[in-house]
Coordinates of C-alpha atoms in Angstrom, one line a residue:
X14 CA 74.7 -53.1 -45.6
X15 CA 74.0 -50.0 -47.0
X16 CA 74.4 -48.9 -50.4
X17 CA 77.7 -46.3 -49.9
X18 CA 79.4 -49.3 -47.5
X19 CA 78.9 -51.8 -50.3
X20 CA 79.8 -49.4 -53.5
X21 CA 83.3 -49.0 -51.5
X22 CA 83.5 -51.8 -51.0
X23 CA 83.5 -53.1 -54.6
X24 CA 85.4 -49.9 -55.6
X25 CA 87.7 -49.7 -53.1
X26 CA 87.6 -46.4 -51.5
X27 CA 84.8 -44.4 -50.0
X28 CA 81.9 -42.8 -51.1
X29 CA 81.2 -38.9 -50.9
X30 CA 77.7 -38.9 -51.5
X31 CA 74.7 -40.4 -53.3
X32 CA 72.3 -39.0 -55.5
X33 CA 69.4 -41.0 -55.9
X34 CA 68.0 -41.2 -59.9
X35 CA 65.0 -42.8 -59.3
X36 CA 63.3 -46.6 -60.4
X37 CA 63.9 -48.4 -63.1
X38 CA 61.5 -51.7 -63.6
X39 CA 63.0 -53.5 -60.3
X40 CA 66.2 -51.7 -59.7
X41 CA 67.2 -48.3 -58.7
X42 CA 69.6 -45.7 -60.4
X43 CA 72.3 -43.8 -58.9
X44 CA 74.9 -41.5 -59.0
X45 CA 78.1 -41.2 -56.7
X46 CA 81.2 -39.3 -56.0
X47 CA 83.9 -41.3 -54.5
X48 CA 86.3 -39.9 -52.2
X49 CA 89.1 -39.9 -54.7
X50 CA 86.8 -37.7 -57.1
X51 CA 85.3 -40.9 -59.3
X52 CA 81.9 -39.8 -60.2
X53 CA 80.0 -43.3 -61.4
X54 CA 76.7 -44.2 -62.2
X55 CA 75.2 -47.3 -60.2
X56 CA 72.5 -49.4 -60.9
X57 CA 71.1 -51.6 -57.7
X58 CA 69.3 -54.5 -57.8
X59 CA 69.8 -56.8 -54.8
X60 CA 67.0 -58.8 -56.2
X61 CA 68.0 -59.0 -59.9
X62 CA 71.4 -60.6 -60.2
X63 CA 70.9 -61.6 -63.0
X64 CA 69.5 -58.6 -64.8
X65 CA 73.2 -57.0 -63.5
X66 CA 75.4 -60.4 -65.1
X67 CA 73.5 -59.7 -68.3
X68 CA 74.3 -56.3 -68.4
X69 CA 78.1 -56.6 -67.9
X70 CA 78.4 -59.5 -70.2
X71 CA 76.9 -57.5 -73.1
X72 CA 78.6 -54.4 -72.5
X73 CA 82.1 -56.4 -72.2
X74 CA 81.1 -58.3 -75.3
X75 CA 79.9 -54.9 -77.0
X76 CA 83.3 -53.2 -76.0
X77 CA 85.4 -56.0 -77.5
X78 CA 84.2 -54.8 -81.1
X79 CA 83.5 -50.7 -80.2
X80 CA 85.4 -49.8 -77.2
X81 CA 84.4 -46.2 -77.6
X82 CA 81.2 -46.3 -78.1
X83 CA 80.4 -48.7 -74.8
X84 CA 81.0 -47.7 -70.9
X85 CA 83.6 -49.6 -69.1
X86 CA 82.1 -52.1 -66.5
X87 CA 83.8 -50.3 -63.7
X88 CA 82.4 -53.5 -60.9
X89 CA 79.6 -55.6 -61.1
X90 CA 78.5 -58.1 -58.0
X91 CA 75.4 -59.3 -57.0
X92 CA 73.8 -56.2 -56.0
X93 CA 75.4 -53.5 -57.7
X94 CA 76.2 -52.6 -61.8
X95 CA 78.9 -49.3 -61.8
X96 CA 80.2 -47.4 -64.7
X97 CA 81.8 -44.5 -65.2
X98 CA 79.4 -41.4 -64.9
X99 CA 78.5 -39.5 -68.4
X100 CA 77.7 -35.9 -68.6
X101 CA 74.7 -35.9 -71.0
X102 CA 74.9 -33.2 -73.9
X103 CA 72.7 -32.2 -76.6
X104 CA 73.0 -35.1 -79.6
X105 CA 74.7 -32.7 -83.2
X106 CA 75.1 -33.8 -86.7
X107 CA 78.4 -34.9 -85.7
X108 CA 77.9 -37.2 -83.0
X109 CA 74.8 -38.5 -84.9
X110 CA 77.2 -39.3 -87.9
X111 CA 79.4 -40.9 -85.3
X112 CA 76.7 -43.2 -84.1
X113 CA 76.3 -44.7 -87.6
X114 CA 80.2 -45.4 -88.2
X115 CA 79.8 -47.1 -84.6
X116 CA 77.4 -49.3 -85.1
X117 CA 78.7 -50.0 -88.7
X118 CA 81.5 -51.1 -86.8
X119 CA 79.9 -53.2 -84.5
X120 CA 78.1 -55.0 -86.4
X121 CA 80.8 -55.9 -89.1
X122 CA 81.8 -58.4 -86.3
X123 CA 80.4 -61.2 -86.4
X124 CA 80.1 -63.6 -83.7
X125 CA 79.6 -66.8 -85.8
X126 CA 76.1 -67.3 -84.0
X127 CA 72.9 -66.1 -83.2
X128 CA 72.6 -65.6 -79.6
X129 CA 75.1 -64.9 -76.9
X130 CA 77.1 -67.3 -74.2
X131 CA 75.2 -66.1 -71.0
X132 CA 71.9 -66.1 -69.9
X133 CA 69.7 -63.1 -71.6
X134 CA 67.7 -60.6 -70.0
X135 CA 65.3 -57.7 -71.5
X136 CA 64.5 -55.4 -68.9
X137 CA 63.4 -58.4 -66.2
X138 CA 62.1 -60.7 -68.6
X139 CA 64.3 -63.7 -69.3
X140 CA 65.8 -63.6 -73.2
X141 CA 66.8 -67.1 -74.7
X142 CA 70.5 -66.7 -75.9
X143 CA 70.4 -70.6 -77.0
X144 CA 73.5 -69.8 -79.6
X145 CA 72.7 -71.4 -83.2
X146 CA 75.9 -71.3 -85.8
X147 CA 75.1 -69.3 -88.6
X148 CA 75.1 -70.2 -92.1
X149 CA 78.5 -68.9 -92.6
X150 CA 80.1 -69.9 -89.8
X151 CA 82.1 -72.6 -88.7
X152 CA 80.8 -75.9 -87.4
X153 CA 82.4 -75.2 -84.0
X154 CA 82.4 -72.1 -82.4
X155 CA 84.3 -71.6 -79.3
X156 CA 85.4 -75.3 -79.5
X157 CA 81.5 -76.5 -79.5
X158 CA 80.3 -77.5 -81.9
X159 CA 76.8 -76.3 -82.8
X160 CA 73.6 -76.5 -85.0
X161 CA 73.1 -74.2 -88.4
X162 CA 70.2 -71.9 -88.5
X163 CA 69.3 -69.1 -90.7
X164 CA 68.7 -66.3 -89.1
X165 CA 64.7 -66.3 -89.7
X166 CA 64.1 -69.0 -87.9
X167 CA 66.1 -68.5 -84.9
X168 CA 64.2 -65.4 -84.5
X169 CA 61.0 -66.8 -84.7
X170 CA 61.9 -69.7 -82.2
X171 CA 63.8 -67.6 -79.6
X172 CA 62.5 -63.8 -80.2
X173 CA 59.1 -64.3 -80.7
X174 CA 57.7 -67.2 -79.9
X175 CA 58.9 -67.5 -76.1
X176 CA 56.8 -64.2 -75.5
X177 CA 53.3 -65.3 -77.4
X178 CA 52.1 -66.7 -74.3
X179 CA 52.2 -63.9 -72.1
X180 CA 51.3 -61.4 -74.6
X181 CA 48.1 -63.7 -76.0
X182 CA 45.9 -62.2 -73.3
X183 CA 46.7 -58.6 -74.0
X184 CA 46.4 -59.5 -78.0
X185 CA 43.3 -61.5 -78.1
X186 CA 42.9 -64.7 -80.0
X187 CA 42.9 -62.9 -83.6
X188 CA 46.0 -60.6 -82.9
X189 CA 47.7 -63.7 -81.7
X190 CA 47.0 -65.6 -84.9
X191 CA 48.4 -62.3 -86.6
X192 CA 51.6 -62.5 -84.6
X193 CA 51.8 -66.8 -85.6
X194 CA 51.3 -66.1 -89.1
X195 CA 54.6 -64.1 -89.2
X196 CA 56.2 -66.8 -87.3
X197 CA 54.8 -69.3 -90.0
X198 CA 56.1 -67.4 -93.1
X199 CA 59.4 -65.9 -91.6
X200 CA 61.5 -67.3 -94.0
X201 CA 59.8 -65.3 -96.7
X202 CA 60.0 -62.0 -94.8
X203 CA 63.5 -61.7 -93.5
X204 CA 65.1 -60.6 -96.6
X205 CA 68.5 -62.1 -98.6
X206 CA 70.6 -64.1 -96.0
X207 CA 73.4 -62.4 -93.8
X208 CA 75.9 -63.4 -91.5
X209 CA 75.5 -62.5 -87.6
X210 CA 76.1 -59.6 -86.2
X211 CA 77.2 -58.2 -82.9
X212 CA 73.9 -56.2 -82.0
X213 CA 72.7 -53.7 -79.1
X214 CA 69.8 -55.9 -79.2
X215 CA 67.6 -53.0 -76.8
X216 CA 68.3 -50.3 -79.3
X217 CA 65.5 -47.7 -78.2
X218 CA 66.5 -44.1 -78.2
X219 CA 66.5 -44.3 -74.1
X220 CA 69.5 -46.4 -74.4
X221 CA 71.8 -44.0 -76.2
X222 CA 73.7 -42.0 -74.2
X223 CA 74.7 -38.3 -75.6
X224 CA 78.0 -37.5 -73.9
X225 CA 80.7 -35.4 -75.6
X226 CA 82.0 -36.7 -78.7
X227 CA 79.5 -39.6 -79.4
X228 CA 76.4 -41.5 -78.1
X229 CA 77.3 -44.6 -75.7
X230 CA 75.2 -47.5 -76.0
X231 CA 73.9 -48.4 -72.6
X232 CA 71.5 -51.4 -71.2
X233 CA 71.9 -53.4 -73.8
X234 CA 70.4 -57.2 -74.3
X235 CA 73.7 -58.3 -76.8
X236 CA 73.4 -61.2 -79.1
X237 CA 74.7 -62.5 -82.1
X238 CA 72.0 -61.2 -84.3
X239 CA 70.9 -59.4 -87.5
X240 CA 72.1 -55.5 -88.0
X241 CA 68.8 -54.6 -89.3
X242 CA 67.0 -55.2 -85.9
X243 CA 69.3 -52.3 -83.8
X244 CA 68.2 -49.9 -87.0
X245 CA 64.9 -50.7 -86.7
X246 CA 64.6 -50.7 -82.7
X247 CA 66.4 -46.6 -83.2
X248 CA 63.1 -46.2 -85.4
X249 CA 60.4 -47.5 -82.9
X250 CA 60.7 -44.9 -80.7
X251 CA 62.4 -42.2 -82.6
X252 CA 66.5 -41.8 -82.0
X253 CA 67.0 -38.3 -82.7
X254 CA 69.0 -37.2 -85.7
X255 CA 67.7 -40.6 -87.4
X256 CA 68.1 -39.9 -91.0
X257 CA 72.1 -38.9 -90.4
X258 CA 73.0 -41.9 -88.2
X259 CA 71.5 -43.7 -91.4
X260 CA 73.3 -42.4 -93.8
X261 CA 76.8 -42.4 -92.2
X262 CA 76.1 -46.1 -91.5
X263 CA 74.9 -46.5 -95.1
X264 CA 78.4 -45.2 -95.5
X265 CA 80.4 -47.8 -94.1
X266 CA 78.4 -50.6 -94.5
X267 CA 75.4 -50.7 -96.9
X268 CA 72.0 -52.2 -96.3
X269 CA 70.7 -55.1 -98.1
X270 CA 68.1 -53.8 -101.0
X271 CA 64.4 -53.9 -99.4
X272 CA 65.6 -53.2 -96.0
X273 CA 63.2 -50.0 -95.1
X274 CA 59.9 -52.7 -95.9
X275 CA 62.2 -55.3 -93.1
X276 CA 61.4 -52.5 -89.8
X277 CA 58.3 -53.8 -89.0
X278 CA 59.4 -57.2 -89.0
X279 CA 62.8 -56.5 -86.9
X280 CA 60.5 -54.3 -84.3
X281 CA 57.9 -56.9 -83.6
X282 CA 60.1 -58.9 -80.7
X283 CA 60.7 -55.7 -78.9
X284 CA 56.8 -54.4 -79.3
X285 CA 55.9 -58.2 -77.6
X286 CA 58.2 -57.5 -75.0
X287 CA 56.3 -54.1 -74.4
X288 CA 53.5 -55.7 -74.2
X289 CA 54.5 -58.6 -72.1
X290 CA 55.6 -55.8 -69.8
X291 CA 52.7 -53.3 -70.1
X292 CA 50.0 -54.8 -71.3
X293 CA 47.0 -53.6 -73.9
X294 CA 49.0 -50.2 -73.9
X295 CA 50.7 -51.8 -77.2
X296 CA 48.5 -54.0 -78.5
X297 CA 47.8 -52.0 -81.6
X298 CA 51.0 -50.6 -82.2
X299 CA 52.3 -54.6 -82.2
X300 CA 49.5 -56.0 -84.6
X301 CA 50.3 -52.8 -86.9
X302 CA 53.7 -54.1 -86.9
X303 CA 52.7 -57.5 -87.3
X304 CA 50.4 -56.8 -90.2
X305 CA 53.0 -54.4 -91.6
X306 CA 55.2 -57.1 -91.5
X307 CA 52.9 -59.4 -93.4
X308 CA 51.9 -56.8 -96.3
X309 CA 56.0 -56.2 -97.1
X310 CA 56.7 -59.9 -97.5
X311 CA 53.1 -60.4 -99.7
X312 CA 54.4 -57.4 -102.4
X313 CA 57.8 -58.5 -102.2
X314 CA 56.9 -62.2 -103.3
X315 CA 54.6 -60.9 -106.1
X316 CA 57.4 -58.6 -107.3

């Protein structure tokens, strides 16, 4: 069945034409224009259902806290992913100010865990979303009950330790002693305890999406997680406007003191992840991360 046949068929209607975006990892990107004017955006993956489930349960989840700032999940089967199509403009001051009151606002709701209730994905890769009640949170959550874990851990058991393997080749046996060191002393790095947030969880600059008013997050990896790690992930590969979506989330909802010496830490899953992907390419940018990592928590405990 061809693509058009099958996108009218989950919309409904007919399509007008196809414009073909190009790859992306497995999947393809496209844009159509439906006979009744609807002009969407399509991912399609026949061979990633998965990847496409993930996607719509995180935006859903996302939407339920920042309706604004996500894309409506227009359809979602096992081939296809459609939203609503978003004319890309120049990120301002404004919408960069808006950004930071967004994801103030998502992340002031917290789920009650770390993880999410459906199987994760990061770009292919698979992404444990094992839920773990946090601290502060009930001992049943969604009428299950469930195991307590900071925060710290949890990270280190289902962010970086499921992606070692893989990435041990590319790092060598003294960069992965580096990266099992941080897993060791996590506790002492992750900063004063907070509840869990509703995070991006894929928060790279390439997943913002300038349109109009504001930036919509798109392919995200949701989880119940910590706040710090979609403010560090903007860093990595440098959001634009940065230093105003900071402050107008500073704003809203301050930072926990020592934060800026916590980015290294919160950007080392997403670096293994790169290099799980790519290979050697980020090996040195993910042991500078790891050992940036180490250094913050060493001053922090002599202080």
């Amino acid at each position: 069945m061809s693509l058009a046949v099958r996108l009218g068929e989950l919309l409904g209607g007919t399509v007008r034409g196809i414009a073909d975006l190009g790859p992306s990892h497995g999947w393809t990107l496209h844009r159509a224009i439906l006979s009744d004017g609807r002009d969407v955006f399509v991912k399609s993956a026949p061979d990633h259902a998965e990847v496409l489930a993930a996607e719509a349960a995180s935006l859903r989840w996302l939407a339920e806290a920042t309706p604004k700032a996500v894309p409506q999940v227009l359809a979602v089967d096992d081939h296809l992913l459609v939203l609503p199509w978003l004319p890309e403009t120049t990120p301002t001051p404004a919408t960069a100010e808006q950004l930071g009151r967004d994801l103030a606002q998502l992340h002031a709701n917290s789920p009650g865990v770390f993880g999410a209730p459906w199987p994760g994905r990061i770009a292919e890769l698979p992404l444990d979303n094992t839920e773990i009640r946090d601290c502060e949170a009930p001992a049943a959550v969604n009428g299950s009950p469930t195991a307590a874990l900071g925060w710290p851990r949890w990270y280190a058991e289902y962010r970086l330790t499921p992606f070692l393997p893989a990435a041990a080749k590319h790092l060598g046996a003294e960069g992965t002693r580096l990266i099992e060191q941080v897993i060791d002393r996590v506790e002492t790095l992750a900063g004063p305890p907070e509840p869990s947030a509703r995070i991006h969880g894929d928060l790279w600059s390439g997943n913002l999406r300038w349109s109009r008013d504001r930036a919509r997050l798109i392919d995200p990896a949701a989880q119940g997680g910590h706040r710090e790690t979609d403010l560090a992930m903007l860093a990595l590969f440098g959001a634009p406007q940065l230093p105003r979506i900071l402050a107008a989330y500073q704003q809203v909802r301050p930072l926990a003191e020592g934060w800026r010496d916590r980015v290294a830490l919160h950007q080392l899953h997403p670096l293994l992840v790169h290099v799980v992907l790519y290979g050697a390419t980020y090996r040195e940018q993910t042991l500078t991360a790891a050992s940036a990592a180490l250094a913050a928590g060493h001053s922090s405990s002599r202080e």
